[in-house]
Amino acid sequence: MENNNSVCFVAKINEVRAIEGADNIELVIAGGWNAITKKGEFKEGDKVVVATTDAVIPFDLSELMGVTNYLRKGQRVRTVKLRGAYSECLLIPFKYLAPKSLEKNVVEGNDMMGILGVTKYEPPVKQIQLASGRKIKWRDNQNFHIYYKFPNLKNVDGMFTSEDEVQITRKIHGTNARYGIVKKSKLTFWDKVKKFFRLADEWIDYEYIYGSHNCEKGSDSQGFYSTDVWRTIAEKYDIKAKLWQEAKRQGSELGEGLTLYGEIYGAGIQKNYEYGLADIEFVAFDIKINGEYCATEVTEVITQDLLQLPHVEVLYEGKWDQEIQDMFVFNNFIEGTKVPHEGIVIKEISGDRKKVAKVINPDYLIYGEKNDVGDSH
């Protein structure tokens, strides 16, 4: 597909299924996504525009289609369940886009977000002040990489086959966190003085740094934000000391640095989705060393055995299989509750970023809307 993270793209209708007990509606499958539509509206082989979960539909378009009242607050596409069938996308016929005669010129997988004015929903960013109260011009460290944003598996049909060795882990719904020992973007004046007079140790070029998915929250060279969940977790698990120990163990292999990626979850992190916890906790799910993501087994060993930190629950390791995948998606609930798990993450065991995707539990999406759960990512 043109853009694996697109929420609005061209797809071909693969199948049209009857819904048991329903006379006026049917289930249409397009590009791996399910939609409940009026009976006879689409047929197998038709091209259509698919707007997936978290697509924000322009008001003029939704009014023209007559679907405004079926969208979530903020014009977002919603997931629903009717007569045992899931509808998790909106199908937009080409008549709302261009004359039928031009449909043949549109290719499956074409990203239609810009053409239709559809955007991807992004939750609001929380602003936090520095602990000292001073204002600085923050300079991001280019060696402290933002975590790879992998696609929904429905957008990359055929990513995995029965030949792929994969790891399936539980997808945790919290807030993303990253902690690293990475090369400094720039040495300070005093760093240079220490190096000149040989007063610095061999690690003067590196610094401890942490942050959320998009935002650096603090570093040794620029200072730290006021107390927040990322700092609280770092102190609770003694992450700084453990990362420095592992960085020094890596030695010359460290290169541009070591970054640990994980999720903070629990009390107060996501509204109405706290895993039954009275406090916040952390699980790691990936490690990058010198710019490369580690294989799944290496990540587990470094996280659990060397760093002595919790690793996200591993549900399965072995050959990819659709039935096994579905077994961990549907009818999966947080232990001791009737709250659906968010979903799973599937990775090829080598750590290759071309073979990583998420699968979201549709029951979680329905529960999330009904209970005003904080947004997924």
Coordinates of C-alpha atoms in Angstrom, one line a residue:
M1 CA 0.0 0.0 0.0
E2 CA 1.1 3.6 -0.7
N3 CA 1.0 4.5 3.0
N4 CA 0.8 1.7 5.6
N5 CA -0.4 4.2 8.2
S6 CA -3.1 5.7 6.0
V7 CA -6.6 5.8 7.5
C8 CA -8.2 6.4 4.1
F9 CA -7.2 4.5 1.0
V10 CA -8.5 2.6 -2.1
A11 CA -9.3 -1.1 -1.8
K12 CA -11.1 -3.7 -3.7
I13 CA -14.2 -5.5 -2.2
N14 CA -13.0 -9.0 -1.6
E15 CA -16.3 -10.5 -0.4
V16 CA -19.9 -9.7 0.4
R17 CA -21.5 -11.9 3.1
A18 CA -25.1 -12.2 4.4
I19 CA -25.7 -11.4 8.0
E20 CA -27.8 -14.0 9.7
G21 CA -31.2 -12.7 10.6
A22 CA -30.7 -9.4 8.8
D23 CA -32.8 -8.6 5.7
N24 CA -31.6 -5.0 4.9
I25 CA -27.9 -5.1 5.7
E26 CA -24.9 -7.2 4.8
L27 CA -21.2 -7.5 5.6
V28 CA -18.7 -6.2 3.1
I29 CA -15.0 -7.0 3.3
A30 CA -12.6 -4.6 1.6
G31 CA -8.8 -4.5 1.9
G32 CA -9.1 -6.7 5.1
W33 CA -11.6 -4.3 6.8
N34 CA -15.2 -5.2 7.6
A35 CA -18.1 -2.8 7.0
I36 CA -21.8 -3.3 7.5
T37 CA -23.7 -1.7 4.6
K38 CA -27.1 -1.6 3.0
K39 CA -27.9 -4.7 1.1
G40 CA -27.0 -4.5 -2.6
E41 CA -25.0 -1.3 -2.2
F42 CA -21.7 -3.0 -3.2
K43 CA -20.6 -6.1 -5.1
E44 CA -17.5 -8.2 -5.1
G45 CA -14.7 -6.7 -7.2
D46 CA -15.8 -3.1 -6.8
K47 CA -13.2 -0.5 -5.9
V48 CA -14.1 1.6 -3.0
V49 CA -12.5 4.1 -0.6
V50 CA -12.0 2.7 2.9
A51 CA -11.9 5.1 5.9
T52 CA -10.7 3.1 8.9
T53 CA -11.0 3.4 12.6
D54 CA -9.7 6.8 13.8
A55 CA -10.3 8.5 10.4
V56 CA -11.8 11.9 10.9
I57 CA -14.3 12.6 8.1
P58 CA -14.9 16.1 6.9
F59 CA -18.4 17.3 7.9
D60 CA -19.4 18.3 4.3
L61 CA -18.6 14.7 3.1
S62 CA -20.4 13.0 6.0
E63 CA -23.5 15.2 5.4
L64 CA -23.4 14.4 1.7
M65 CA -23.2 10.7 2.4
G66 CA -25.8 10.9 5.2
V67 CA -23.6 9.3 7.8
T68 CA -22.8 12.1 10.2
N69 CA -25.1 10.6 13.0
Y70 CA -23.2 7.3 12.7
L71 CA -19.8 8.8 13.4
R72 CA -18.1 9.2 16.8
K73 CA -17.7 12.6 18.5
G74 CA -15.3 14.7 16.5
Q75 CA -16.3 13.1 13.2
R76 CA -14.4 9.9 13.8
V77 CA -15.2 6.5 12.3
R78 CA -16.6 4.2 14.9
T79 CA -16.6 0.4 15.5
V80 CA -20.0 -1.3 16.1
K81 CA -21.3 -4.8 16.4
L82 CA -24.7 -5.7 14.9
R83 CA -26.2 -9.2 14.9
G84 CA -22.8 -10.7 15.7
A85 CA -20.9 -8.9 12.9
Y86 CA -18.3 -6.1 13.4
S87 CA -18.3 -2.9 11.3
E88 CA -14.9 -1.2 11.7
C89 CA -14.7 1.2 8.8
L90 CA -16.7 3.5 6.5
L91 CA -16.9 2.7 2.8
I92 CA -17.0 5.7 0.6
P93 CA -18.3 5.0 -3.0
F94 CA -16.5 6.7 -5.8
K95 CA -19.6 8.7 -6.7
Y96 CA -18.6 11.1 -3.9
L97 CA -15.1 11.5 -5.3
A98 CA -15.1 11.4 -9.1
P99 CA -17.1 10.3 -12.1
K100 CA -17.5 6.6 -12.5
S101 CA -15.5 6.7 -15.7
L102 CA -12.4 7.8 -13.7
E103 CA -12.6 4.9 -11.3
K104 CA -10.4 2.7 -13.5
N105 CA -7.5 5.2 -13.2
V106 CA -7.4 4.7 -9.4
V107 CA -5.0 2.0 -8.1
E108 CA -5.6 -0.2 -5.0
G109 CA -3.6 1.1 -2.1
N110 CA -3.7 4.8 -3.2
D111 CA -3.7 7.1 -0.2
M112 CA -6.9 9.2 -0.3
M113 CA -6.5 11.3 2.9
G114 CA -5.3 14.4 1.1
I115 CA -7.8 14.2 -1.7
L116 CA -10.9 13.8 0.5
G117 CA -9.6 15.9 3.4
V118 CA -9.7 13.0 5.8
T119 CA -7.2 13.2 8.7
K120 CA -6.0 10.8 11.3
Y121 CA -7.2 11.5 14.9
E122 CA -4.4 12.5 17.2
P123 CA -5.1 12.9 21.0
P124 CA -4.2 16.3 22.4
V125 CA -0.7 16.8 23.7
K126 CA -0.2 17.5 27.4
Q127 CA 2.2 20.4 28.1
I128 CA 4.6 20.2 31.1
Q129 CA 6.9 22.8 32.5
L130 CA 10.6 22.3 33.4
A131 CA 11.2 21.6 37.1
S132 CA 13.3 24.8 37.4
G133 CA 10.6 26.9 35.9
R134 CA 13.0 28.3 33.4
K135 CA 12.2 28.5 29.7
I136 CA 14.7 27.0 27.3
K137 CA 15.0 26.4 23.6
W138 CA 14.9 22.6 23.6
R139 CA 17.1 20.8 21.1
D140 CA 16.1 17.2 20.5
N141 CA 18.9 14.7 20.5
Q142 CA 18.9 13.0 17.1
N143 CA 20.3 9.8 18.6
F144 CA 17.2 9.4 20.9
H145 CA 14.9 8.0 18.3
I146 CA 11.1 8.1 18.3
Y147 CA 9.6 4.6 18.4
Y148 CA 8.7 3.1 15.0
K149 CA 5.0 3.5 14.5
F150 CA 3.9 0.2 13.0
P151 CA 0.7 -0.2 11.0
N152 CA -2.5 -2.0 11.6
L153 CA -2.3 -5.4 10.1
K154 CA -5.5 -4.8 8.2
N155 CA -3.6 -2.2 6.1
V156 CA -0.9 -4.6 5.1
D157 CA -2.7 -7.7 4.0
G158 CA -0.3 -10.6 3.5
M159 CA 2.5 -9.2 5.7
F160 CA 2.8 -12.6 7.5
T161 CA 2.6 -16.0 6.0
S162 CA 2.9 -19.5 7.5
E163 CA 6.7 -19.3 6.8
D164 CA 7.2 -16.4 9.2
E165 CA 8.6 -17.0 12.7
V166 CA 6.8 -14.5 14.8
Q167 CA 6.4 -13.3 18.4
I168 CA 2.9 -12.3 19.5
T169 CA 2.7 -10.0 22.6
R170 CA -0.1 -8.3 24.4
K171 CA -0.7 -4.7 23.3
I172 CA -0.9 -2.6 26.5
H173 CA -3.0 0.6 26.5
G174 CA -1.2 3.2 28.5
T175 CA 1.3 5.9 27.5
N176 CA 4.5 5.3 25.5
A177 CA 7.8 5.8 27.2
R178 CA 11.5 5.6 26.1
Y179 CA 14.7 5.7 28.1
G180 CA 18.2 5.9 26.8
I181 CA 21.9 6.2 27.1
V182 CA 22.7 7.9 23.9
K183 CA 25.4 10.1 22.3
K184 CA 25.0 13.8 23.1
S185 CA 23.9 16.0 20.2
K186 CA 26.6 18.5 21.2
L187 CA 29.2 18.6 23.9
T188 CA 28.9 21.5 26.3
F189 CA 31.8 24.0 26.9
W190 CA 32.6 22.2 30.2
D191 CA 32.5 18.8 28.5
K192 CA 35.1 20.0 26.0
V193 CA 37.3 21.5 28.8
K194 CA 37.2 18.2 30.7
K195 CA 38.2 16.3 27.5
F196 CA 41.0 18.7 26.8
F197 CA 42.5 18.3 30.2
R198 CA 41.8 14.6 30.3
L199 CA 39.5 14.9 33.3
A200 CA 36.6 13.2 31.6
D201 CA 36.0 9.5 31.5
E202 CA 35.3 7.6 28.3
W203 CA 31.5 8.1 28.7
I204 CA 31.6 11.9 28.5
D205 CA 30.1 11.7 25.0
Y206 CA 26.9 10.0 26.2
E207 CA 24.0 11.1 28.3
Y208 CA 20.9 9.7 30.0
I209 CA 17.6 10.9 28.5
Y210 CA 13.9 10.0 28.6
G211 CA 10.6 10.9 27.1
S212 CA 7.2 10.1 25.8
H213 CA 6.6 8.9 22.2
N214 CA 7.1 12.3 20.6
C215 CA 8.5 14.5 23.3
E216 CA 11.8 14.5 25.2
K217 CA 11.1 15.0 28.9
G218 CA 14.6 15.6 30.1
S219 CA 18.3 14.9 29.6
D220 CA 21.6 15.2 31.5
S221 CA 22.7 18.0 29.2
Q222 CA 19.5 20.1 29.2
G223 CA 17.8 19.4 32.4
F224 CA 14.5 17.7 33.3
Y225 CA 10.8 18.4 33.4
S226 CA 9.0 18.6 36.7
T227 CA 7.8 15.3 38.2
D228 CA 5.7 13.3 35.7
V229 CA 4.9 9.7 35.1
W230 CA 8.0 9.1 33.0
R231 CA 10.3 10.3 35.8
T232 CA 8.2 8.5 38.4
I233 CA 8.7 5.2 36.5
A234 CA 12.4 5.8 36.0
E235 CA 12.9 6.3 39.7
K236 CA 10.6 3.4 40.7
Y237 CA 12.5 0.9 38.5
D238 CA 16.0 2.5 38.9
I239 CA 16.1 2.7 35.1
K240 CA 19.0 5.2 34.8
A241 CA 21.5 3.1 36.8
K242 CA 20.4 -0.1 35.0
L243 CA 20.8 1.5 31.5
W244 CA 24.2 2.9 32.3
Q245 CA 25.3 -0.6 33.5
E246 CA 24.1 -2.2 30.3
A247 CA 25.6 0.6 28.1
K248 CA 29.0 0.0 29.7
R249 CA 28.6 -3.7 29.2
Q250 CA 27.9 -3.1 25.5
G251 CA 31.2 -1.1 25.2
S252 CA 32.3 -0.3 21.7
E253 CA 29.1 -2.0 20.3
L254 CA 27.0 0.9 21.8
G255 CA 27.6 3.3 18.9
E256 CA 25.0 6.0 18.9
G257 CA 23.4 4.6 21.9
L258 CA 20.9 2.3 23.7
T259 CA 17.2 3.1 23.9
L260 CA 14.6 1.1 25.8
Y261 CA 11.0 1.4 24.6
G262 CA 7.9 0.5 26.7
E263 CA 4.5 1.4 28.0
I264 CA 3.4 3.0 31.3
Y265 CA 0.0 1.9 32.4
G266 CA -2.3 1.7 35.4
A267 CA -4.0 4.2 37.7
G268 CA -4.7 7.6 36.1
I269 CA -2.9 6.8 32.8
Q270 CA -5.9 6.1 30.6
K271 CA -9.4 7.1 31.6
N272 CA -11.6 4.2 32.6
Y273 CA -8.8 1.7 31.6
E274 CA -6.5 1.2 34.5
Y275 CA -6.0 -2.6 34.5
G276 CA -7.4 -2.8 38.1
L277 CA -4.2 -1.2 39.4
A278 CA -3.9 1.3 42.3
D279 CA -0.5 2.5 41.0
I280 CA 1.4 2.8 37.7
E281 CA 3.6 0.1 36.2
F282 CA 5.9 -0.3 33.3
V283 CA 6.6 -3.0 30.7
A284 CA 9.3 -2.9 28.0
F285 CA 8.7 -4.2 24.5
D286 CA 11.7 -3.1 22.3
I287 CA 15.3 -2.2 22.5
K288 CA 17.4 -0.3 19.9
I289 CA 21.2 -0.5 20.0
N290 CA 23.4 1.7 17.7
G291 CA 20.4 2.5 15.5
E292 CA 19.1 -1.1 15.1
Y293 CA 16.2 -2.8 16.7
C294 CA 17.1 -6.0 18.5
A295 CA 15.7 -9.4 17.7
T296 CA 12.8 -10.4 20.0
E297 CA 14.9 -13.0 21.9
V298 CA 17.7 -10.4 22.5
T299 CA 15.2 -7.9 23.7
E300 CA 13.8 -10.3 26.2
V301 CA 17.2 -11.3 27.5
I302 CA 18.5 -7.8 27.9
T303 CA 15.2 -6.6 29.5
Q304 CA 14.6 -9.4 31.9
D305 CA 18.0 -10.9 32.7
L306 CA 20.3 -7.9 32.4
L307 CA 18.2 -4.9 33.1
Q308 CA 16.0 -6.8 35.5
L309 CA 12.9 -5.0 34.2
P310 CA 9.5 -6.4 33.2
H311 CA 8.9 -7.4 29.6
V312 CA 5.5 -7.2 28.0
E313 CA 3.6 -10.6 28.1
V314 CA 4.6 -12.9 25.3
L315 CA 1.6 -14.9 24.2
Y316 CA 3.1 -17.0 21.4
E317 CA 6.3 -17.7 19.5
G318 CA 6.4 -19.8 16.4
K319 CA 5.1 -19.9 12.9
W320 CA 2.4 -17.3 12.1
D321 CA -1.1 -18.8 11.9
Q322 CA -4.4 -16.9 11.4
E323 CA -6.2 -19.0 13.9
I324 CA -3.5 -18.6 16.6
Q325 CA -3.6 -14.8 15.9
D326 CA -7.4 -14.6 16.3
M327 CA -7.2 -16.7 19.5
F328 CA -5.3 -13.9 21.2
V329 CA -7.5 -11.0 19.8
F330 CA -11.1 -12.0 20.2
N331 CA -12.8 -12.8 23.6
N332 CA -9.7 -11.7 25.5
F333 CA -10.3 -9.8 28.7
I334 CA -8.1 -8.2 31.4
E335 CA -7.8 -10.8 34.1
G336 CA -10.6 -10.7 36.7
T337 CA -12.7 -8.2 34.7
K338 CA -15.1 -8.0 31.7
V339 CA -12.9 -5.3 30.1
P340 CA -11.6 -6.4 26.7
H341 CA -7.8 -6.3 26.0
E342 CA -6.8 -3.7 23.5
G343 CA -5.2 -6.2 21.1
I344 CA -1.8 -7.7 20.2
V345 CA 1.5 -6.9 18.4
I346 CA 3.0 -9.3 16.0
K347 CA 6.7 -9.2 15.2
E348 CA 9.0 -11.2 12.9
I349 CA 11.5 -12.5 15.4
S350 CA 14.5 -10.9 13.7
G351 CA 13.2 -7.5 14.7
D352 CA 12.8 -6.4 11.1
R353 CA 10.6 -3.3 11.1
K354 CA 9.0 -4.3 7.8
K355 CA 7.4 -7.2 9.7
V356 CA 5.7 -5.6 12.7
A357 CA 2.0 -4.8 13.0
K358 CA -0.8 -4.4 15.5
V359 CA -4.2 -6.1 15.6
I360 CA -6.9 -4.2 17.6
N361 CA -9.7 -6.1 19.3
P362 CA -13.0 -4.7 17.9
D363 CA -14.6 -5.4 21.3
Y364 CA -12.1 -3.0 22.9
L365 CA -13.0 -0.3 20.4
I366 CA -16.7 -0.7 21.2
Y367 CA -15.9 -0.7 25.0
G368 CA -13.6 2.3 24.6
E369 CA -16.3 4.5 23.0
K370 CA -19.0 3.4 25.5
N371 CA -16.8 4.1 28.5
D372 CA -14.9 7.1 27.2
V373 CA -11.6 5.4 27.4
G374 CA -8.5 7.4 26.5
D375 CA -7.4 7.0 22.9
S376 CA -5.4 4.1 21.5
H377 CA -2.2 4.6 19.5

